[in-house]
Amino acid sequence: MTRIDDLPIREELRGKSPYGAPQLDVPVRLNTNENPYPLPEPLVERIAERVREAARELNRYPDRDAVELRTELARYLTRTGGYEVTAAHVWAANGSNEVLQQLLQTFGGPGRTAIGFEPSYSMHSLISRGTGTGWISGPRNDDFTIDTELAEKAIAENRPDVVFITSPNNPTGTAVPADTVLALYDAAQAAKPSLVVVDEAYVEFSHGASLLPLLEGRPNLVVSRTMSKAFGAAGLRLGYLAADPAVVDAVQLVRLPYHLSAVTQATALAALEHTDTLLAYVDQLKQERDRLVRELWSMGYEVTASDANFVQFGRFDGEGAAHDVWQKILDRGVLVRDNGVPGWLRVTAGTPEENDAFLDAVRELKKEQEQSA
């Protein structure tokens, strides 16, 4: 049987693994940061109406520039992000990953480099490799915050073409202060004018404000978002960015023709009509996330401060210890994420019932460990 490495693939892809989390049939799945609440029935009906309208013209290509969708996304950002943007500032694609890919195709590529501060969202490095962009792993502190001075030094020494800052950070949940972003932006422009991408996939769950206002006067700054998390639309695959209009014009140089289907645009527009209802679910999930933090702390676990819809907890000492705990939680019918951060696991905030099942499993495991000690 032919193996991948037997094929004439690019050298930087050899030995690598594709991105993914286990998809297992268990009672409680809390491993992929999905919003656990199904879309409300009025929204489902509105989606059906809009898709029905779009279906009548599926013989034609969709709006290539998604103007109506970008206009509504701009209104949403202006209303919730504390900074006024227009459709000219916004671009949308099939999930935030395609947004990031288009940015790397435009501003990265062979002979160019990107830097991120790890552990962070692993797709930043994977998409970099996929676009032929060299990847540089920048430092984080032991508490998973970014050391501004060390990060500035890494940027000055490596002079990357693209800088990734994830806030709130995945998988740790930590937010990045605006002052840090400003310092790294200035460092990037001093080293070599570079694109700085702030990945705000989880910002609606944050205790603080969006970094969107930092776009003012910074043409090389980009804020990326998704409808997969707060909007509960992971199956939609709709991501978007806000940036200087020149950046929006630039990414259109690499976008595929008619990349957003008419059905995708119709569904996203329907969801935006129900923003207030969907954000009410976000408030519930923030309360559940904070409950998970309190309960895990009370059991004696370390918990990373979280501004996202998930919680990183540990620490589990010893090689393979975190994975062993992951398996024992799974044996109790609950799937969490072993995301490769040594000594830590990550759990998504689910419904109250799902979170109860997780906490019960962890308590049971903790009790067994104490009895065997």
PDB file of N, CA, C and O in Angstrom, residues 171-245:
ATOM      1  N   PRO A 171      -5.124  27.006  22.803  1.00  0.00           N
ATOM      2  CA  PRO A 171      -6.052  26.303  23.692  1.00  0.00           C
ATOM      3  C   PRO A 171      -6.100  26.793  25.133  1.00  0.00           C
ATOM      4  O   PRO A 171      -6.731  26.164  25.965  1.00  0.00           O
ATOM      5  N   THR A 172      -5.405  27.874  25.465  1.00  0.00           N
ATOM      6  CA  THR A 172      -5.269  28.237  26.879  1.00  0.00           C
ATOM      7  C   THR A 172      -6.393  29.120  27.395  1.00  0.00           C
ATOM      8  O   THR A 172      -6.640  29.165  28.596  1.00  0.00           O
ATOM      9  N   GLY A 173      -7.044  29.879  26.512  1.00  0.00           N
ATOM     10  CA  GLY A 173      -8.139  30.759  26.923  1.00  0.00           C
ATOM     11  C   GLY A 173      -7.712  32.136  27.354  1.00  0.00           C
ATOM     12  O   GLY A 173      -8.549  32.995  27.646  1.00  0.00           O
ATOM     13  N   THR A 174      -6.419  32.401  27.403  1.00  0.00           N
ATOM     14  CA  THR A 174      -5.912  33.680  27.890  1.00  0.00           C
ATOM     15  C   THR A 174      -6.106  34.790  26.857  1.00  0.00           C
ATOM     16  O   THR A 174      -5.868  34.602  25.670  1.00  0.00           O
ATOM     17  N   ALA A 175      -6.520  35.962  27.341  1.00  0.00           N
ATOM     18  CA  ALA A 175      -6.667  37.132  26.482  1.00  0.00           C
ATOM     19  C   ALA A 175      -5.355  37.906  26.438  1.00  0.00           C
ATOM     20  O   ALA A 175      -4.518  37.790  27.337  1.00  0.00           O
ATOM     21  N   VAL A 176      -5.158  38.692  25.391  1.00  0.00           N
ATOM     22  CA  VAL A 176      -3.949  39.497  25.228  1.00  0.00           C
ATOM     23  C   VAL A 176      -4.321  40.968  25.404  1.00  0.00           C
ATOM     24  O   VAL A 176      -5.204  41.472  24.707  1.00  0.00           O
ATOM     25  N   PRO A 177      -3.676  41.681  26.330  1.00  0.00           N
ATOM     26  CA  PRO A 177      -4.000  43.097  26.536  1.00  0.00           C
ATOM     27  C   PRO A 177      -3.719  43.932  25.293  1.00  0.00           C
ATOM     28  O   PRO A 177      -2.811  43.626  24.501  1.00  0.00           O
ATOM     29  N   ALA A 178      -4.480  44.998  25.141  1.00  0.00           N
ATOM     30  CA  ALA A 178      -4.299  45.887  23.988  1.00  0.00           C
ATOM     31  C   ALA A 178      -2.891  46.456  23.942  1.00  0.00           C
ATOM     32  O   ALA A 178      -2.303  46.611  22.861  1.00  0.00           O
ATOM     33  N   ASP A 179      -2.321  46.764  25.106  1.00  0.00           N
ATOM     34  CA  ASP A 179      -0.968  47.336  25.134  1.00  0.00           C
ATOM     35  C   ASP A 179       0.049  46.374  24.529  1.00  0.00           C
ATOM     36  O   ASP A 179       0.993  46.809  23.851  1.00  0.00           O
ATOM     37  N   THR A 180      -0.141  45.073  24.768  1.00  0.00           N
ATOM     38  CA  THR A 180       0.774  44.087  24.195  1.00  0.00           C
ATOM     39  C   THR A 180       0.646  44.043  22.681  1.00  0.00           C
ATOM     40  O   THR A 180       1.647  44.002  21.948  1.00  0.00           O
ATOM     41  N   VAL A 181      -0.591  44.060  22.197  1.00  0.00           N
ATOM     42  CA  VAL A 181      -0.812  44.048  20.749  1.00  0.00           C
ATOM     43  C   VAL A 181      -0.182  45.275  20.104  1.00  0.00           C
ATOM     44  O   VAL A 181       0.486  45.184  19.060  1.00  0.00           O
ATOM     45  N   LEU A 182      -0.363  46.432  20.723  1.00  0.00           N
ATOM     46  CA  LEU A 182       0.210  47.665  20.170  1.00  0.00           C
ATOM     47  C   LEU A 182       1.734  47.587  20.140  1.00  0.00           C
ATOM     48  O   LEU A 182       2.367  48.004  19.160  1.00  0.00           O
ATOM     49  N   ALA A 183       2.330  47.056  21.211  1.00  0.00           N
ATOM     50  CA  ALA A 183       3.784  46.943  21.259  1.00  0.00           C
ATOM     51  C   ALA A 183       4.301  46.007  20.171  1.00  0.00           C
ATOM     52  O   ALA A 183       5.310  46.307  19.508  1.00  0.00           O
ATOM     53  N   LEU A 184       3.611  44.882  19.967  1.00  0.00           N
ATOM     54  CA  LEU A 184       4.056  43.931  18.945  1.00  0.00           C
ATOM     55  C   LEU A 184       3.811  44.465  17.540  1.00  0.00           C
ATOM     56  O   LEU A 184       4.603  44.196  16.619  1.00  0.00           O
ATOM     57  N   TYR A 185       2.754  45.223  17.381  1.00  0.00           N
ATOM     58  CA  TYR A 185       2.504  45.852  16.070  1.00  0.00           C
ATOM     59  C   TYR A 185       3.632  46.822  15.745  1.00  0.00           C
ATOM     60  O   TYR A 185       4.191  46.806  14.631  1.00  0.00           O
ATOM     61  N   ASP A 186       3.980  47.659  16.720  1.00  0.00           N
ATOM     62  CA  ASP A 186       5.048  48.630  16.486  1.00  0.00           C
ATOM     63  C   ASP A 186       6.374  47.914  16.217  1.00  0.00           C
ATOM     64  O   ASP A 186       7.148  48.337  15.347  1.00  0.00           O
ATOM     65  N   ALA A 187       6.638  46.822  16.956  1.00  0.00           N
ATOM     66  CA  ALA A 187       7.870  46.073  16.735  1.00  0.00           C
ATOM     67  C   ALA A 187       7.893  45.478  15.335  1.00  0.00           C
ATOM     68  O   ALA A 187       8.946  45.472  14.663  1.00  0.00           O
ATOM     69  N   ALA A 188       6.760  44.989  14.881  1.00  0.00           N
ATOM     70  CA  ALA A 188       6.682  44.378  13.550  1.00  0.00           C
ATOM     71  C   ALA A 188       6.903  45.417  12.452  1.00  0.00           C
ATOM     72  O   ALA A 188       7.557  45.134  11.444  1.00  0.00           O
ATOM     73  N   GLN A 189       6.386  46.612  12.643  1.00  0.00           N
ATOM     74  CA  GLN A 189       6.555  47.640  11.621  1.00  0.00           C
ATOM     75  C   GLN A 189       7.989  48.173  11.614  1.00  0.00           C
ATOM     76  O   GLN A 189       8.506  48.581  10.567  1.00  0.00           O
ATOM     77  N   ALA A 190       8.641  48.154  12.789  1.00  0.00           N
ATOM     78  CA  ALA A 190      10.022  48.631  12.869  1.00  0.00           C
ATOM     79  C   ALA A 190      10.987  47.624  12.248  1.00  0.00           C
ATOM     80  O   ALA A 190      11.958  48.000  11.594  1.00  0.00           O
ATOM     81  N   ALA A 191      10.724  46.328  12.477  1.00  0.00           N
ATOM     82  CA  ALA A 191      11.609  45.291  11.943  1.00  0.00           C
ATOM     83  C   ALA A 191      11.528  45.216  10.426  1.00  0.00           C
ATOM     84  O   ALA A 191      12.534  45.144   9.723  1.00  0.00           O
ATOM     85  N   LYS A 192      10.325  45.199   9.935  1.00  0.00           N
ATOM     86  CA  LYS A 192      10.033  45.153   8.509  1.00  0.00           C
ATOM     87  C   LYS A 192       8.523  45.278   8.415  1.00  0.00           C
ATOM     88  O   LYS A 192       7.817  44.493   9.056  1.00  0.00           O
ATOM     89  N   PRO A 193       7.985  46.214   7.678  1.00  0.00           N
ATOM     90  CA  PRO A 193       6.520  46.339   7.657  1.00  0.00           C
ATOM     91  C   PRO A 193       5.850  44.988   7.432  1.00  0.00           C
ATOM     92  O   PRO A 193       6.025  44.347   6.397  1.00  0.00           O
ATOM     93  N   SER A 194       5.138  44.515   8.457  1.00  0.00           N
ATOM     94  CA  SER A 194       4.568  43.175   8.454  1.00  0.00           C
ATOM     95  C   SER A 194       3.085  43.233   8.763  1.00  0.00           C
ATOM     96  O   SER A 194       2.610  44.154   9.438  1.00  0.00           O
ATOM     97  N   LEU A 195       2.379  42.203   8.319  1.00  0.00           N
ATOM     98  CA  LEU A 195       0.964  42.086   8.637  1.00  0.00           C
ATOM     99  C   LEU A 195       0.826  41.472  10.025  1.00  0.00           C
ATOM    100  O   LEU A 195       1.439  40.447  10.319  1.00  0.00           O
ATOM    101  N   VAL A 196       0.019  42.093  10.878  1.00  0.00           N
ATOM    102  CA  VAL A 196      -0.242  41.569  12.224  1.00  0.00           C
ATOM    103  C   VAL A 196      -1.703  41.133  12.272  1.00  0.00           C
ATOM    104  O   VAL A 196      -2.607  41.943  12.054  1.00  0.00           O
ATOM    105  N   VAL A 197      -1.922  39.842  12.538  1.00  0.00           N
ATOM    106  CA  VAL A 197      -3.264  39.270  12.526  1.00  0.00           C
ATOM    107  C   VAL A 197      -3.678  38.940  13.960  1.00  0.00           C
ATOM    108  O   VAL A 197      -3.038  38.111  14.614  1.00  0.00           O
ATOM    109  N   VAL A 198      -4.734  39.585  14.438  1.00  0.00           N
ATOM    110  CA  VAL A 198      -5.302  39.277  15.741  1.00  0.00           C
ATOM    111  C   VAL A 198      -6.474  38.324  15.524  1.00  0.00           C
ATOM    112  O   VAL A 198      -7.486  38.704  14.936  1.00  0.00           O
ATOM    113  N   ASP A 199      -6.313  37.099  15.969  1.00  0.00           N
ATOM    114  CA  ASP A 199      -7.335  36.061  15.788  1.00  0.00           C
ATOM    115  C   ASP A 199      -8.306  36.129  16.966  1.00  0.00           C
ATOM    116  O   ASP A 199      -7.978  35.741  18.085  1.00  0.00           O
ATOM    117  N   GLU A 200      -9.519  36.638  16.716  1.00  0.00           N
ATOM    118  CA  GLU A 200     -10.526  36.831  17.757  1.00  0.00           C
ATOM    119  C   GLU A 200     -11.687  35.846  17.621  1.00  0.00           C
ATOM    120  O   GLU A 200     -12.845  36.210  17.801  1.00  0.00           O
ATOM    121  N   ALA A 201     -11.380  34.591  17.363  1.00  0.00           N
ATOM    122  CA  ALA A 201     -12.433  33.599  17.162  1.00  0.00           C
ATOM    123  C   ALA A 201     -13.359  33.474  18.363  1.00  0.00           C
ATOM    124  O   ALA A 201     -14.540  33.140  18.219  1.00  0.00           O
ATOM    125  N   TYR A 202     -12.831  33.735  19.564  1.00  0.00           N
ATOM    126  CA  TYR A 202     -13.609  33.524  20.794  1.00  0.00           C
ATOM    127  C   TYR A 202     -13.931  34.823  21.521  1.00  0.00           C
ATOM    128  O   TYR A 202     -14.316  34.798  22.684  1.00  0.00           O
ATOM    129  N   VAL A 203     -13.810  35.946  20.862  1.00  0.00           N
ATOM    130  CA  VAL A 203     -13.872  37.230  21.574  1.00  0.00           C
ATOM    131  C   VAL A 203     -15.229  37.498  22.213  1.00  0.00           C
ATOM    132  O   VAL A 203     -15.317  38.173  23.246  1.00  0.00           O
ATOM    133  N   GLU A 204     -16.310  36.964  21.629  1.00  0.00           N
ATOM    134  CA  GLU A 204     -17.629  37.217  22.221  1.00  0.00           C
ATOM    135  C   GLU A 204     -17.759  36.637  23.625  1.00  0.00           C
ATOM    136  O   GLU A 204     -18.624  37.050  24.394  1.00  0.00           O
ATOM    137  N   PHE A 205     -16.890  35.677  23.972  1.00  0.00           N
ATOM    138  CA  PHE A 205     -16.931  35.070  25.297  1.00  0.00           C
ATOM    139  C   PHE A 205     -16.005  35.780  26.290  1.00  0.00           C
ATOM    140  O   PHE A 205     -15.927  35.389  27.452  1.00  0.00           O
ATOM    141  N   SER A 206     -15.312  36.802  25.841  1.00  0.00           N
ATOM    142  CA  SER A 206     -14.292  37.435  26.663  1.00  0.00           C
ATOM    143  C   SER A 206     -14.894  38.327  27.742  1.00  0.00           C
ATOM    144  O   SER A 206     -15.981  38.887  27.589  1.00  0.00           O
ATOM    145  N   HIS A 207     -14.150  38.472  28.844  1.00  0.00           N
ATOM    146  CA  HIS A 207     -14.528  39.421  29.881  1.00  0.00           C
ATOM    147  C   HIS A 207     -14.303  40.857  29.415  1.00  0.00           C
ATOM    148  O   HIS A 207     -14.925  41.787  29.920  1.00  0.00           O
ATOM    149  N   GLY A 208     -13.378  41.042  28.504  1.00  0.00           N
ATOM    150  CA  GLY A 208     -13.011  42.382  28.053  1.00  0.00           C
ATOM    151  C   GLY A 208     -13.565  42.707  26.682  1.00  0.00           C
ATOM    152  O   GLY A 208     -14.419  42.004  26.136  1.00  0.00           O
ATOM    153  N   ALA A 209     -13.056  43.794  26.130  1.00  0.00           N
ATOM    154  CA  ALA A 209     -13.556  44.311  24.852  1.00  0.00           C
ATOM    155  C   ALA A 209     -12.740  43.754  23.693  1.00  0.00           C
ATOM    156  O   ALA A 209     -11.620  43.264  23.855  1.00  0.00           O
ATOM    157  N   SER A 210     -13.319  43.841  22.508  1.00  0.00           N
ATOM    158  CA  SER A 210     -12.616  43.475  21.289  1.00  0.00           C
ATOM    159  C   SER A 210     -11.454  44.423  21.045  1.00  0.00           C
ATOM    160  O   SER A 210     -11.448  45.578  21.489  1.00  0.00           O
ATOM    161  N   LEU A 211     -10.458  43.929  20.321  1.00  0.00           N
ATOM    162  CA  LEU A 211      -9.321  44.753  19.927  1.00  0.00           C
ATOM    163  C   LEU A 211      -9.577  45.470  18.606  1.00  0.00           C
ATOM    164  O   LEU A 211      -8.674  46.093  18.045  1.00  0.00           O
ATOM    165  N   LEU A 212     -10.803  45.405  18.135  1.00  0.00           N
ATOM    166  CA  LEU A 212     -11.167  46.018  16.859  1.00  0.00           C
ATOM    167  C   LEU A 212     -10.792  47.502  16.777  1.00  0.00           C
ATOM    168  O   LEU A 212     -10.318  47.958  15.726  1.00  0.00           O
ATOM    169  N   PRO A 213     -10.979  48.312  17.839  1.00  0.00           N
ATOM    170  CA  PRO A 213     -10.625  49.739  17.738  1.00  0.00           C
ATOM    171  C   PRO A 213      -9.155  49.995  17.421  1.00  0.00           C
ATOM    172  O   PRO A 213      -8.801  51.097  16.977  1.00  0.00           O
ATOM    173  N   LEU A 214      -8.297  49.001  17.632  1.00  0.00           N
ATOM    174  CA  LEU A 214      -6.884  49.192  17.337  1.00  0.00           C
ATOM    175  C   LEU A 214      -6.623  49.318  15.837  1.00  0.00           C
ATOM    176  O   LEU A 214      -5.518  49.702  15.423  1.00  0.00           O
ATOM    177  N   LEU A 215      -7.613  49.022  15.014  1.00  0.00           N
ATOM    178  CA  LEU A 215      -7.441  49.163  13.563  1.00  0.00           C
ATOM    179  C   LEU A 215      -7.211  50.612  13.150  1.00  0.00           C
ATOM    180  O   LEU A 215      -6.590  50.876  12.116  1.00  0.00           O
ATOM    181  N   GLU A 216      -7.693  51.540  13.947  1.00  0.00           N
ATOM    182  CA  GLU A 216      -7.587  52.960  13.610  1.00  0.00           C
ATOM    183  C   GLU A 216      -6.125  53.355  13.395  1.00  0.00           C
ATOM    184  O   GLU A 216      -5.283  53.242  14.292  1.00  0.00           O
ATOM    185  N   GLY A 217      -5.824  53.796  12.167  1.00  0.00           N
ATOM    186  CA  GLY A 217      -4.484  54.288  11.853  1.00  0.00           C
ATOM    187  C   GLY A 217      -3.429  53.208  11.700  1.00  0.00           C
ATOM    188  O   GLY A 217      -2.233  53.523  11.636  1.00  0.00           O
ATOM    189  N   ARG A 218      -3.838  51.944  11.643  1.00  0.00           N
ATOM    190  CA  ARG A 218      -2.874  50.836  11.519  1.00  0.00           C
ATOM    191  C   ARG A 218      -3.226  49.982  10.302  1.00  0.00           C
ATOM    192  O   ARG A 218      -3.921  48.967  10.409  1.00  0.00           O
ATOM    193  N   PRO A 219      -2.740  50.351   9.133  1.00  0.00           N
ATOM    194  CA  PRO A 219      -3.134  49.662   7.891  1.00  0.00           C
ATOM    195  C   PRO A 219      -2.655  48.229   7.792  1.00  0.00           C
ATOM    196  O   PRO A 219      -3.152  47.472   6.954  1.00  0.00           O
ATOM    197  N   ASN A 220      -1.677  47.826   8.624  1.00  0.00           N
ATOM    198  CA  ASN A 220      -1.170  46.460   8.555  1.00  0.00           C
ATOM    199  C   ASN A 220      -1.710  45.580   9.670  1.00  0.00           C
ATOM    200  O   ASN A 220      -1.149  44.512   9.956  1.00  0.00           O
ATOM    201  N   LEU A 221      -2.808  46.005  10.299  1.00  0.00           N
ATOM    202  CA  LEU A 221      -3.434  45.219  11.355  1.00  0.00           C
ATOM    203  C   LEU A 221      -4.729  44.602  10.841  1.00  0.00           C
ATOM    204  O   LEU A 221      -5.518  45.263  10.150  1.00  0.00           O
ATOM    205  N   VAL A 222      -4.948  43.327  11.191  1.00  0.00           N
ATOM    206  CA  VAL A 222      -6.149  42.600  10.781  1.00  0.00           C
ATOM    207  C   VAL A 222      -6.765  41.948  12.016  1.00  0.00           C
ATOM    208  O   VAL A 222      -6.043  41.410  12.859  1.00  0.00           O
ATOM    209  N   VAL A 223      -8.087  41.990  12.109  1.00  0.00           N
ATOM    210  CA  VAL A 223      -8.809  41.257  13.152  1.00  0.00           C
ATOM    211  C   VAL A 223      -9.662  40.205  12.464  1.00  0.00           C
ATOM    212  O   VAL A 223     -10.487  40.538  11.609  1.00  0.00           O
ATOM    213  N   SER A 224      -9.445  38.928  12.802  1.00  0.00           N
ATOM    214  CA  SER A 224     -10.229  37.859  12.174  1.00  0.00           C
ATOM    215  C   SER A 224     -11.252  37.322  13.157  1.00  0.00           C
ATOM    216  O   SER A 224     -11.021  37.289  14.366  1.00  0.00           O
ATOM    217  N   ARG A 225     -12.392  36.891  12.633  1.00  0.00           N
ATOM    218  CA  ARG A 225     -13.511  36.398  13.442  1.00  0.00           C
ATOM    219  C   ARG A 225     -14.110  35.150  12.789  1.00  0.00           C
ATOM    220  O   ARG A 225     -13.758  34.776  11.674  1.00  0.00           O
ATOM    221  N   THR A 226     -15.081  34.544  13.488  1.00  0.00           N
ATOM    222  CA  THR A 226     -15.797  33.384  12.957  1.00  0.00           C
ATOM    223  C   THR A 226     -17.235  33.407  13.440  1.00  0.00           C
ATOM    224  O   THR A 226     -17.531  33.994  14.486  1.00  0.00           O
ATOM    225  N   MET A 227     -18.120  32.748  12.702  1.00  0.00           N
ATOM    226  CA  MET A 227     -19.493  32.549  13.148  1.00  0.00           C
ATOM    227  C   MET A 227     -19.670  31.151  13.748  1.00  0.00           C
ATOM    228  O   MET A 227     -20.771  30.771  14.117  1.00  0.00           O
ATOM    229  N   SER A 228     -18.576  30.394  13.866  1.00  0.00           N
ATOM    230  CA  SER A 228     -18.671  29.017  14.350  1.00  0.00           C
ATOM    231  C   SER A 228     -18.947  28.929  15.841  1.00  0.00           C
ATOM    232  O   SER A 228     -19.552  27.960  16.301  1.00  0.00           O
ATOM    233  N   LYS A 229     -18.494  29.889  16.619  1.00  0.00           N
ATOM    234  CA  LYS A 229     -18.518  29.782  18.076  1.00  0.00           C
ATOM    235  C   LYS A 229     -19.721  30.513  18.665  1.00  0.00           C
ATOM    236  O   LYS A 229     -20.713  29.893  19.038  1.00  0.00           O
ATOM    237  N   ALA A 230     -19.637  31.837  18.773  1.00  0.00           N
ATOM    238  CA  ALA A 230     -20.709  32.598  19.419  1.00  0.00           C
ATOM    239  C   ALA A 230     -22.036  32.443  18.686  1.00  0.00           C
ATOM    240  O   ALA A 230     -23.100  32.391  19.323  1.00  0.00           O
ATOM    241  N   PHE A 231     -22.001  32.360  17.373  1.00  0.00           N
ATOM    242  CA  PHE A 231     -23.234  32.245  16.599  1.00  0.00           C
ATOM    243  C   PHE A 231     -23.760  30.821  16.545  1.00  0.00           C
ATOM    244  O   PHE A 231     -24.824  30.574  15.978  1.00  0.00           O
ATOM    245  N   GLY A 232     -23.020  29.867  17.107  1.00  0.00           N
ATOM    246  CA  GLY A 232     -23.484  28.485  17.109  1.00  0.00           C
ATOM    247  C   GLY A 232     -23.655  27.923  15.720  1.00  0.00           C
ATOM    248  O   GLY A 232     -24.537  27.094  15.477  1.00  0.00           O
ATOM    249  N   ALA A 233     -22.785  28.336  14.797  1.00  0.00           N
ATOM    250  CA  ALA A 233     -22.948  27.942  13.393  1.00  0.00           C
ATOM    251  C   ALA A 233     -21.680  27.281  12.869  1.00  0.00           C
ATOM    252  O   ALA A 233     -21.184  27.628  11.788  1.00  0.00           O
ATOM    253  N   ALA A 234     -21.155  26.314  13.614  1.00  0.00           N
ATOM    254  CA  ALA A 234     -19.938  25.633  13.189  1.00  0.00           C
ATOM    255  C   ALA A 234     -20.122  24.928  11.844  1.00  0.00           C
ATOM    256  O   ALA A 234     -19.187  24.833  11.043  1.00  0.00           O
ATOM    257  N   GLY A 235     -21.330  24.422  11.608  1.00  0.00           N
ATOM    258  CA  GLY A 235     -21.598  23.734  10.351  1.00  0.00           C
ATOM    259  C   GLY A 235     -21.749  24.662   9.160  1.00  0.00           C
ATOM    260  O   GLY A 235     -21.756  24.200   8.015  1.00  0.00           O
ATOM    261  N   LEU A 236     -21.861  25.955   9.413  1.00  0.00           N
ATOM    262  CA  LEU A 236     -22.007  26.927   8.329  1.00  0.00           C
ATOM    263  C   LEU A 236     -20.691  27.164   7.612  1.00  0.00           C
ATOM    264  O   LEU A 236     -20.667  27.341   6.395  1.00  0.00           O
ATOM    265  N   ARG A 237     -19.580  27.191   8.371  1.00  0.00           N
ATOM    266  CA  ARG A 237     -18.255  27.497   7.836  1.00  0.00           C
ATOM    267  C   ARG A 237     -18.205  28.907   7.273  1.00  0.00           C
ATOM    268  O   ARG A 237     -18.086  29.121   6.073  1.00  0.00           O
ATOM    269  N   LEU A 238     -18.301  29.887   8.147  1.00  0.00           N
ATOM    270  CA  LEU A 238     -18.240  31.284   7.735  1.00  0.00           C
ATOM    271  C   LEU A 238     -17.297  32.035   8.668  1.00  0.00           C
ATOM    272  O   LEU A 238     -17.531  32.121   9.866  1.00  0.00           O
ATOM    273  N   GLY A 239     -16.212  32.535   8.108  1.00  0.00           N
ATOM    274  CA  GLY A 239     -15.283  33.378   8.839  1.00  0.00           C
ATOM    275  C   GLY A 239     -15.159  34.720   8.151  1.00  0.00           C
ATOM    276  O   GLY A 239     -15.546  34.870   6.982  1.00  0.00           O
ATOM    277  N   TYR A 240     -14.611  35.696   8.856  1.00  0.00           N
ATOM    278  CA  TYR A 240     -14.500  37.023   8.257  1.00  0.00           C
ATOM    279  C   TYR A 240     -13.389  37.798   8.940  1.00  0.00           C
ATOM    280  O   TYR A 240     -12.876  37.402   9.994  1.00  0.00           O
ATOM    281  N   LEU A 241     -12.985  38.882   8.322  1.00  0.00           N
ATOM    282  CA  LEU A 241     -11.953  39.745   8.888  1.00  0.00           C
ATOM    283  C   LEU A 241     -12.385  41.194   8.766  1.00  0.00           C
ATOM    284  O   LEU A 241     -13.241  41.537   7.952  1.00  0.00           O
ATOM    285  N   ALA A 242     -11.764  42.026   9.597  1.00  0.00           N
ATOM    286  CA  ALA A 242     -11.894  43.474   9.488  1.00  0.00           C
ATOM    287  C   ALA A 242     -10.492  44.049   9.381  1.00  0.00           C
ATOM    288  O   ALA A 242      -9.583  43.636  10.115  1.00  0.00           O
ATOM    289  N   ALA A 243     -10.298  44.964   8.456  1.00  0.00           N
ATOM    290  CA  ALA A 243      -8.970  45.532   8.220  1.00  0.00           C
ATOM    291  C   ALA A 243      -9.112  46.786   7.354  1.00  0.00           C
ATOM    292  O   ALA A 243     -10.219  47.155   6.924  1.00  0.00           O
ATOM    293  N   ASP A 244      -8.010  47.426   7.104  1.00  0.00           N
ATOM    294  CA  ASP A 244      -7.988  48.531   6.156  1.00  0.00           C
ATOM    295  C   ASP A 244      -8.516  48.044   4.801  1.00  0.00           C
ATOM    296  O   ASP A 244      -8.227  46.915   4.394  1.00  0.00           O
ATOM    297  N   PRO A 245      -9.300  48.850   4.103  1.00  0.00           N
ATOM    298  CA  PRO A 245      -9.827  48.406   2.801  1.00  0.00           C
ATOM    299  C   PRO A 245      -8.768  47.917   1.826  1.00  0.00           C
ATOM    300  O   PRO A 245      -9.044  47.063   0.980  1.00  0.00           O
TER     301      PRO A 245
END
